[in-house]
Structures are given as structure tokens and as C-alpha cells.
PDB file of C-alpha atoms in Angstrom:
ATOM      1  CA  MET A   1      85.206 151.555  76.130  1.00  0.00           C
ATOM      2  CA  LYS A   2      83.234 152.942  73.180  1.00  0.00           C
ATOM      3  CA  ASN A   3      81.926 148.982  72.530  1.00  0.00           C
ATOM      4  CA  ILE A   4      80.923 148.701  76.120  1.00  0.00           C
ATOM      5  CA  LEU A   5      78.632 152.192  75.646  1.00  0.00           C
ATOM      6  CA  ILE A   6      77.352 150.512  72.402  1.00  0.00           C
ATOM      7  CA  LEU A   7      76.131 147.570  74.195  1.00  0.00           C
ATOM      8  CA  ILE A   8      74.561 149.041  77.032  1.00  0.00           C
ATOM      9  CA  MET A   9      72.713 151.430  74.635  1.00  0.00           C
ATOM     10  CA  LEU A  10      71.556 148.491  73.217  1.00  0.00           C
ATOM     11  CA  PHE A  11      70.415 146.617  75.824  1.00  0.00           C
ATOM     12  CA  VAL A  12      68.217 149.800  77.488  1.00  0.00           C
ATOM     13  CA  SER A  13      66.709 150.207  73.984  1.00  0.00           C
ATOM     14  CA  ILE A  14      65.627 146.684  73.955  1.00  0.00           C
ATOM     15  CA  GLY A  15      64.358 146.664  77.395  1.00  0.00           C
ATOM     16  CA  THR A  16      61.926 150.077  76.761  1.00  0.00           C
ATOM     17  CA  GLU A  17      60.802 148.271  73.332  1.00  0.00           C
ATOM     18  CA  ALA A  18      59.802 144.907  75.306  1.00  0.00           C
ATOM     19  CA  GLN A  19      56.956 146.888  77.164  1.00  0.00           C
ATOM     20  CA  GLN A  20      54.292 148.291  74.972  1.00  0.00           C
ATOM     21  CA  LYS A  21      51.546 150.084  76.121  1.00  0.00           C
ATOM     22  CA  VAL A  22      48.699 149.181  74.336  1.00  0.00           C
ATOM     23  CA  SER A  23      44.844 149.598  74.983  1.00  0.00           C
ATOM     24  CA  ILE A  24      42.619 146.606  75.548  1.00  0.00           C
ATOM     25  CA  ILE A  25      41.366 147.100  72.175  1.00  0.00           C
ATOM     26  CA  GLU A  26      44.225 146.721  70.449  1.00  0.00           C
ATOM     27  CA  ILE A  27      45.106 143.353  72.237  1.00  0.00           C
ATOM     28  CA  LEU A  28      41.325 141.785  71.612  1.00  0.00           C
ATOM     29  CA  ALA A  29      41.570 142.978  68.067  1.00  0.00           C
ATOM     30  CA  ASN A  30      45.230 141.376  67.495  1.00  0.00           C
ATOM     31  CA  LYS A  31      45.858 138.882  70.392  1.00  0.00           C
ATOM     32  CA  GLU A  32      48.540 136.626  68.277  1.00  0.00           C
ATOM     33  CA  GLU A  33      50.593 140.080  67.576  1.00  0.00           C
ATOM     34  CA  PHE A  34      50.811 140.531  71.615  1.00  0.00           C
ATOM     35  CA  ASP A  35      51.440 137.147  72.695  1.00  0.00           C
ATOM     36  CA  HIS A  36      54.281 136.436  75.013  1.00  0.00           C
ATOM     37  CA  LYS A  37      54.884 139.622  75.511  1.00  0.00           C
ATOM     38  CA  ASP A  38      55.141 142.498  77.883  1.00  0.00           C
ATOM     39  CA  VAL A  39      52.209 145.030  77.908  1.00  0.00           C
ATOM     40  CA  LYS A  40      51.108 147.867  79.843  1.00  0.00           C
ATOM     41  CA  ILE A  41      47.396 148.486  79.594  1.00  0.00           C
ATOM     42  CA  LYS A  42      44.455 150.645  81.229  1.00  0.00           C
ATOM     43  CA  GLY A  43      40.961 149.388  82.014  1.00  0.00           C
ATOM     44  CA  PHE A  44      38.563 148.401  84.738  1.00  0.00           C
ATOM     45  CA  PHE A  45      40.195 146.010  87.342  1.00  0.00           C
ATOM     46  CA  ASP A  46      38.073 143.712  89.275  1.00  0.00           C
ATOM     47  CA  ASN A  47      39.275 142.543  92.451  1.00  0.00           C
ATOM     48  CA  THR A  48      36.526 141.053  93.853  1.00  0.00           C
ATOM     49  CA  GLU A  49      36.659 137.176  93.586  1.00  0.00           C
ATOM     50  CA  LYS A  50      39.759 135.306  92.955  1.00  0.00           C
ATOM     51  CA  GLU A  51      37.957 133.304  90.159  1.00  0.00           C
ATOM     52  CA  GLY A  52      37.117 136.451  88.091  1.00  0.00           C
ATOM     53  CA  ARG A  53      40.173 138.720  89.178  1.00  0.00           C
ATOM     54  CA  ALA A  54      40.410 140.624  85.657  1.00  0.00           C
ATOM     55  CA  ILE A  55      41.112 143.729  83.719  1.00  0.00           C
ATOM     56  CA  TYR A  56      38.099 144.479  81.766  1.00  0.00           C
ATOM     57  CA  LEU A  57      37.694 146.960  78.754  1.00  0.00           C
ATOM     58  CA  SER A  58      35.208 149.002  80.741  1.00  0.00           C
ATOM     59  CA  LYS A  59      33.213 149.041  83.989  1.00  0.00           C
ATOM     60  CA  GLU A  60      30.018 148.313  82.449  1.00  0.00           C
ATOM     61  CA  ASP A  61      31.868 145.163  80.663  1.00  0.00           C
ATOM     62  CA  CYS A  62      32.498 144.258  84.295  1.00  0.00           C
ATOM     63  CA  ILE A  63      29.494 144.677  85.944  1.00  0.00           C
ATOM     64  CA  ASN A  64      27.366 142.897  83.161  1.00  0.00           C
ATOM     65  CA  LYS A  65      30.609 139.989  83.087  1.00  0.00           C
ATOM     66  CA  ILE A  66      31.539 140.563  79.481  1.00  0.00           C
ATOM     67  CA  TRP A  67      34.191 138.276  79.740  1.00  0.00           C
ATOM     68  CA  LYS A  68      35.523 138.628  76.256  1.00  0.00           C
ATOM     69  CA  ASN A  69      36.280 141.914  76.847  1.00  0.00           C
ATOM     70  CA  ALA A  70      38.488 141.073  79.552  1.00  0.00           C
ATOM     71  CA  ILE A  71      42.066 139.854  80.561  1.00  0.00           C
ATOM     72  CA  PHE A  72      42.438 137.502  83.481  1.00  0.00           C
ATOM     73  CA  ILE A  73      45.019 138.411  86.037  1.00  0.00           C
ATOM     74  CA  TYR A  74      47.240 136.012  87.303  1.00  0.00           C
ATOM     75  CA  ALA A  75      48.406 137.517  90.388  1.00  0.00           C
ATOM     76  CA  SER A  76      48.001 135.941  94.046  1.00  0.00           C
ATOM     77  CA  LYS A  77      46.657 138.133  97.008  1.00  0.00           C
ATOM     78  CA  THR A  78      50.065 138.585  98.543  1.00  0.00           C
ATOM     79  CA  THR A  79      51.422 139.477  94.997  1.00  0.00           C
ATOM     80  CA  LEU A  80      48.773 142.532  94.647  1.00  0.00           C
ATOM     81  CA  GLU A  81      49.029 143.566  98.214  1.00  0.00           C
ATOM     82  CA  LYS A  82      52.775 144.330  97.430  1.00  0.00           C
ATOM     83  CA  LEU A  83      51.731 146.073  94.444  1.00  0.00           C
ATOM     84  CA  GLY A  84      49.001 147.884  96.459  1.00  0.00           C
ATOM     85  CA  ILE A  85      45.860 145.975  95.990  1.00  0.00           C
ATOM     86  CA  THR A  86      44.512 145.349  99.525  1.00  0.00           C
ATOM     87  CA  GLU A  87      41.406 143.305 100.427  1.00  0.00           C
ATOM     88  CA  GLU A  88      39.404 146.779 100.749  1.00  0.00           C
ATOM     89  CA  TRP A  89      40.211 147.918  97.239  1.00  0.00           C
ATOM     90  CA  ILE A  90      37.041 146.290  95.353  1.00  0.00           C
ATOM     91  CA  SER A  91      37.820 147.523  91.883  1.00  0.00           C
ATOM     92  CA  GLY A  92      38.580 150.595  89.429  1.00  0.00           C
ATOM     93  CA  TYR A  93      40.716 151.844  86.614  1.00  0.00           C
ATOM     94  CA  VAL A  94      44.101 151.106  86.781  1.00  0.00           C
ATOM     95  CA  GLU A  95      47.238 150.844  84.425  1.00  0.00           C
ATOM     96  CA  ILE A  96      48.865 147.339  84.380  1.00  0.00           C
ATOM     97  CA  THR A  97      52.046 146.135  83.212  1.00  0.00           C
ATOM     98  CA  GLY A  98      52.689 142.649  83.063  1.00  0.00           C
ATOM     99  CA  TYR A  99      53.210 139.139  80.214  1.00  0.00           C
ATOM    100  CA  PHE A 100      50.247 138.804  78.384  1.00  0.00           C
ATOM    101  CA  ALA A 101      49.517 135.205  77.327  1.00  0.00           C
ATOM    102  CA  LEU A 102      46.932 134.268  74.674  1.00  0.00           C
ATOM    103  CA  ASN A 103      46.322 130.684  75.819  1.00  0.00           C
ATOM    104  CA  TRP A 104      46.109 131.648  79.430  1.00  0.00           C
ATOM    105  CA  LYS A 105      42.264 132.525  79.479  1.00  0.00           C
ATOM    106  CA  GLY A 106      41.599 132.223  83.062  1.00  0.00           C
ATOM    107  CA  SER A 107      39.078 130.527  84.892  1.00  0.00           C
ATOM    108  CA  TYR A 108      37.104 127.991  82.478  1.00  0.00           C
ATOM    109  CA  ASP A 109      38.550 129.669  79.783  1.00  0.00           C
ATOM    110  CA  ASN A 110      36.359 132.630  79.951  1.00  0.00           C
ATOM    111  CA  PHE A 111      38.558 135.724  78.976  1.00  0.00           C
ATOM    112  CA  SER A 112      40.690 136.797  75.963  1.00  0.00           C
ATOM    113  CA  GLY A 113      43.841 135.859  77.987  1.00  0.00           C
ATOM    114  CA  GLY A 114      45.991 136.345  80.732  1.00  0.00           C
ATOM    115  CA  LEU A 115      48.207 138.793  82.040  1.00  0.00           C
ATOM    116  CA  MET A 116      50.820 137.140  84.095  1.00  0.00           C
ATOM    117  CA  ASP A 117      54.127 138.108  85.972  1.00  0.00           C
ATOM    118  CA  ILE A 118      52.392 141.557  87.287  1.00  0.00           C
ATOM    119  CA  LYS A 119      55.148 144.375  87.415  1.00  0.00           C
ATOM    120  CA  LYS A 120      53.061 146.974  88.376  1.00  0.00           C
ATOM    121  CA  ILE A 121      49.996 148.544  88.826  1.00  0.00           C
ATOM    122  CA  THR A 122      48.964 152.232  89.104  1.00  0.00           C
ATOM    123  CA  ILE A 123      45.764 152.974  90.425  1.00  0.00           C
ATOM    124  CA  ILE A 124      43.952 155.610  88.419  1.00  0.00           C
ATOM    125  CA  GLU A 125      40.294 155.673  89.941  1.00  0.00           C
ATOM    126  CA  PRO A 126      39.560 153.137  92.984  1.00  0.00           C
ATOM    127  CA  ILE A 127      36.602 152.022  94.359  1.00  0.00           C
ATOM    128  CA  LYS A 128      37.120 150.921  98.209  1.00  0.00           C
ATOM    129  CA  ARG A 129      34.341 149.038 100.221  1.00  0.00           C
TER     130      ARG A 129
END
């Protein structure tokens, strides 16, 4: 019984460490360190077009299309709707959890990596149509 409890505690601790809460700045500065890891980040999420759906360091970076300060979001419209992002939701600040991949840079390789296997999106400050 004691061995089973130790194994359960080990798996629980591995699960919580696997998802790192980091800033976009940390990822941009140390992409290789976060490559192929689950991360939780906050930023400005642009949902206006499929080819440019991304999470930016700031609203200003989104407006000015500074793609190197953004991480491309690999999620279908259906997936986003399941996570609470509907067509009426244009953009806003969110906290998003997913799997970071350095070499998946979105449309035309414009972005600084990609976030896939999106598990959760928490809307912090929405902008609606």
C-alpha cells in the first residue's frame, strides 16, 4: 500500500511540473528551453483570422503585427468554441495552456513558435464585436 501511495504522489508531482507557468518574454528569450513542453502563458490573443491566430506579448504588438513577439495558436474553430472562444470574440487578454513547439511557426513561419494541443483558455479581458 505504501508503494502505491508513493507512485501516486510521484505521478501527481510529475503532472504539475510538466506544465510551466511562464511569460511570453521567457519563451521568446529561451525558446529551446521550452520546446516540446506544456506551458501556461498570458498575452493578447488575436482571433480575427485563421492565418494569424496567435497570442502576442501585448495588444500593441498585435495591432502592429509584430509576429516575432507572438506564438501561433494551432486550434480549430471547433476547438476554440469548446474552450469558450466564439466567432463574436475578436481578441483580448487571455491565459492559455498548451504544448509549445519551437519549429511550428504558423503561417509562412512568421511567428516565434506554436502552441498546440490547447487544453484551456481563460479570458481575462475580452474585446467583442
